[in-house]
Short mmCIF file of the C-alpha atoms (twelve columns), coordinates in Angstrom:
data_MODEL
# 
_entry.id   MODEL 
# 
loop_
_atom_site.group_PDB 
_atom_site.id 
_atom_site.type_symbol 
_atom_site.label_atom_id 
_atom_site.label_alt_id 
_atom_site.label_comp_id 
_atom_site.label_asym_id 
_atom_site.label_seq_id 
_atom_site.Cartn_x 
_atom_site.Cartn_y 
_atom_site.Cartn_z 
_atom_site.pdbx_PDB_model_num 
ATOM 1   C CA . MET A 1   141.257 99.907  59.459  1 
ATOM 2   C CA . THR A 2   138.594 102.218 60.833  1 
ATOM 3   C CA . THR A 3   138.256 102.684 64.556  1 
ATOM 4   C CA . SER A 4   134.818 103.470 65.909  1 
ATOM 5   C CA . THR A 5   134.586 106.337 68.374  1 
ATOM 6   C CA . GLN A 6   131.000 105.604 69.270  1 
ATOM 7   C CA . THR A 7   130.123 105.028 72.890  1 
ATOM 8   C CA . PRO A 8   128.470 101.665 73.453  1 
ATOM 9   C CA . SER A 9   124.736 102.186 73.626  1 
ATOM 10  C CA . ARG A 10  122.834 101.484 76.814  1 
ATOM 11  C CA . PRO A 11  120.284 98.698  76.756  1 
ATOM 12  C CA . ALA A 12  117.080 100.310 75.520  1 
ATOM 13  C CA . ASN A 13  114.723 98.090  77.456  1 
ATOM 14  C CA . THR A 14  116.151 98.128  80.978  1 
ATOM 15  C CA . TYR A 15  116.616 101.863 81.657  1 
ATOM 16  C CA . GLY A 16  119.954 101.396 83.384  1 
ATOM 17  C CA . VAL A 17  118.994 98.442  85.572  1 
ATOM 18  C CA . THR A 18  118.888 94.702  85.076  1 
ATOM 19  C CA . GLN A 19  115.913 92.835  83.674  1 
ATOM 20  C CA . LYS A 20  115.579 91.276  87.140  1 
ATOM 21  C CA . HIS A 21  114.914 94.754  88.578  1 
ATOM 22  C CA . ILE A 22  112.287 95.440  85.913  1 
ATOM 23  C CA . ASN A 23  110.664 92.080  86.702  1 
ATOM 24  C CA . THR A 24  110.648 92.985  90.407  1 
ATOM 25  C CA . LEU A 25  108.808 96.217  89.626  1 
ATOM 26  C CA . THR A 26  106.235 94.535  87.405  1 
ATOM 27  C CA . GLU A 27  105.542 91.940  90.111  1 
ATOM 28  C CA . VAL A 28  104.955 94.755  92.605  1 
ATOM 29  C CA . PHE A 29  102.631 96.541  90.148  1 
ATOM 30  C CA . ALA A 30  100.578 93.378  89.600  1 
ATOM 31  C CA . ASN A 31  99.966  93.082  93.354  1 
ATOM 32  C CA . ILE A 32  98.368  96.526  93.692  1 
ATOM 33  C CA . PRO A 33  94.714  95.895  92.681  1 
ATOM 34  C CA . SER A 34  93.802  99.459  91.733  1 
ATOM 35  C CA . LEU A 35  96.795  99.980  89.410  1 
ATOM 36  C CA . CYS A 36  95.850  100.029 85.725  1 
ATOM 37  C CA . GLN A 37  98.998  101.320 84.001  1 
ATOM 38  C CA . VAL A 38  102.501 102.450 84.948  1 
ATOM 39  C CA . TRP A 39  104.750 104.601 82.774  1 
ATOM 40  C CA . LEU A 40  108.377 105.554 83.207  1 
ATOM 41  C CA . PHE A 41  109.238 109.174 82.464  1 
ATOM 42  C CA . GLY A 42  112.128 111.548 83.082  1 
ATOM 43  C CA . SER A 43  115.816 110.828 82.585  1 
ATOM 44  C CA . ARG A 44  115.468 107.036 82.771  1 
ATOM 45  C CA . ALA A 45  112.892 107.096 79.966  1 
ATOM 46  C CA . ARG A 46  114.885 109.582 77.873  1 
ATOM 47  C CA . GLY A 47  118.127 107.655 78.321  1 
ATOM 48  C CA . ASP A 48  120.114 110.556 79.796  1 
ATOM 49  C CA . TYR A 49  120.095 109.160 83.335  1 
ATOM 50  C CA . LYS A 50  123.023 108.964 85.738  1 
ATOM 51  C CA . LEU A 51  123.885 105.952 87.875  1 
ATOM 52  C CA . LYS A 52  121.938 107.321 90.863  1 
ATOM 53  C CA . SER A 53  119.018 108.824 88.908  1 
ATOM 54  C CA . ASP A 54  115.650 108.014 90.396  1 
ATOM 55  C CA . PHE A 55  112.827 106.220 88.623  1 
ATOM 56  C CA . ASP A 56  109.987 108.605 87.852  1 
ATOM 57  C CA . LEU A 57  106.767 106.613 87.642  1 
ATOM 58  C CA . LEU A 58  103.425 107.875 86.411  1 
ATOM 59  C CA . ILE A 59  100.499 105.696 87.433  1 
ATOM 60  C CA . LEU A 60  96.883  105.399 86.369  1 
ATOM 61  C CA . THR A 61  94.549  103.889 88.945  1 
ATOM 62  C CA . THR A 62  90.885  103.127 89.443  1 
ATOM 63  C CA . ASP A 63  91.023  105.142 92.664  1 
ATOM 64  C CA . THR A 64  88.879  108.065 93.642  1 
ATOM 65  C CA . PRO A 65  90.635  111.201 94.877  1 
ATOM 66  C CA . GLN A 66  90.014  109.967 98.441  1 
ATOM 67  C CA . THR A 67  91.719  106.599 97.902  1 
ATOM 68  C CA . ARG A 68  94.528  107.742 95.605  1 
ATOM 69  C CA . HIS A 69  97.055  108.630 98.313  1 
ATOM 70  C CA . PRO A 70  96.793  105.297 100.157 1 
ATOM 71  C CA . THR A 71  97.449  103.508 96.853  1 
ATOM 72  C CA . ILE A 72  100.518 105.642 96.155  1 
ATOM 73  C CA . ASN A 73  101.740 104.961 99.697  1 
ATOM 74  C CA . GLU A 74  101.077 101.224 99.291  1 
ATOM 75  C CA . LEU A 75  102.991 101.153 96.001  1 
ATOM 76  C CA . ASP A 76  105.877 103.156 97.424  1 
ATOM 77  C CA . TYR A 77  106.084 100.840 100.447 1 
ATOM 78  C CA . ALA A 78  105.893 97.680  98.307  1 
ATOM 79  C CA . ILE A 79  108.718 98.916  96.068  1 
ATOM 80  C CA . ASP A 80  110.744 99.874  99.141  1 
ATOM 81  C CA . GLN A 81  110.298 96.362  100.578 1 
ATOM 82  C CA . SER A 82  111.285 94.685  97.293  1 
ATOM 83  C CA . ASP A 83  114.711 93.995  95.803  1 
ATOM 84  C CA . PHE A 84  114.444 97.225  93.788  1 
ATOM 85  C CA . TRP A 85  116.862 99.528  95.601  1 
ATOM 86  C CA . TYR A 86  116.688 102.576 93.329  1 
ATOM 87  C CA . SER A 87  114.899 105.709 94.474  1 
ATOM 88  C CA . VAL A 88  111.380 106.013 93.032  1 
ATOM 89  C CA . ASP A 89  109.178 109.085 92.591  1 
ATOM 90  C CA . ILE A 90  105.498 108.258 91.981  1 
ATOM 91  C CA . LYS A 91  102.943 110.595 90.411  1 
ATOM 92  C CA . GLU A 92  99.297  109.797 89.686  1 
ATOM 93  C CA . LEU A 93  98.057  110.847 86.241  1 
ATOM 94  C CA . SER A 94  95.196  113.009 87.512  1 
ATOM 95  C CA . GLN A 95  97.612  114.938 89.779  1 
ATOM 96  C CA . ILE A 96  99.568  116.361 86.825  1 
ATOM 97  C CA . THR A 97  98.067  119.818 86.379  1 
ATOM 98  C CA . ASP A 98  101.048 121.859 85.163  1 
ATOM 99  C CA . PRO A 99  100.686 121.948 81.347  1 
ATOM 100 C CA . ILE A 100 104.438 122.232 80.727  1 
ATOM 101 C CA . PHE A 101 105.184 119.272 83.010  1 
ATOM 102 C CA . ALA A 102 102.331 117.297 81.409  1 
ATOM 103 C CA . LYS A 103 103.776 117.975 77.951  1 
ATOM 104 C CA . GLU A 104 107.252 116.803 79.036  1 
ATOM 105 C CA . ILE A 105 105.801 113.622 80.515  1 
ATOM 106 C CA . ALA A 106 103.727 112.947 77.387  1 
ATOM 107 C CA . ARG A 107 106.849 113.368 75.253  1 
ATOM 108 C CA . ASP A 108 109.082 111.080 77.338  1 
ATOM 109 C CA . LYS A 109 106.840 108.441 78.898  1 
ATOM 110 C CA . ILE A 110 107.310 104.746 78.211  1 
ATOM 111 C CA . LEU A 111 104.727 102.171 79.224  1 
ATOM 112 C CA . LEU A 112 106.301 99.806  81.767  1 
ATOM 113 C CA . TRP A 113 103.245 97.800  82.741  1 
ATOM 114 C CA . LYS A 114 99.549  97.493  81.969  1 
ATOM 115 C CA . ARG A 115 97.000  95.358  83.768  1 
ATOM 116 C CA . PRO A 116 95.745  92.667  81.373  1 
# 
């Protein structure tokens, strides 16, 4: 008899949280009119997260530079008021100017939500 020494794999589609939490996030995203797309990046996207790892979100909006910050604040507040109790760090796509950081995000990002 062979005994497996493999560690059970983590669910690939929930990034360390329940599907209910993912559904909560997508409901929040849908209620922010200027949101177009939301990607997950960082440790949660790579799968090397810890229990208390934050959710790094990259967003694409229809906002101008003048209206971008209120949208980020609105999204942050809406997530904070929801049942999603994990820490969230939100970046807007046009704010990513460091080429090394941009390359890491491009490598790791996973589309979480897209406006139909």
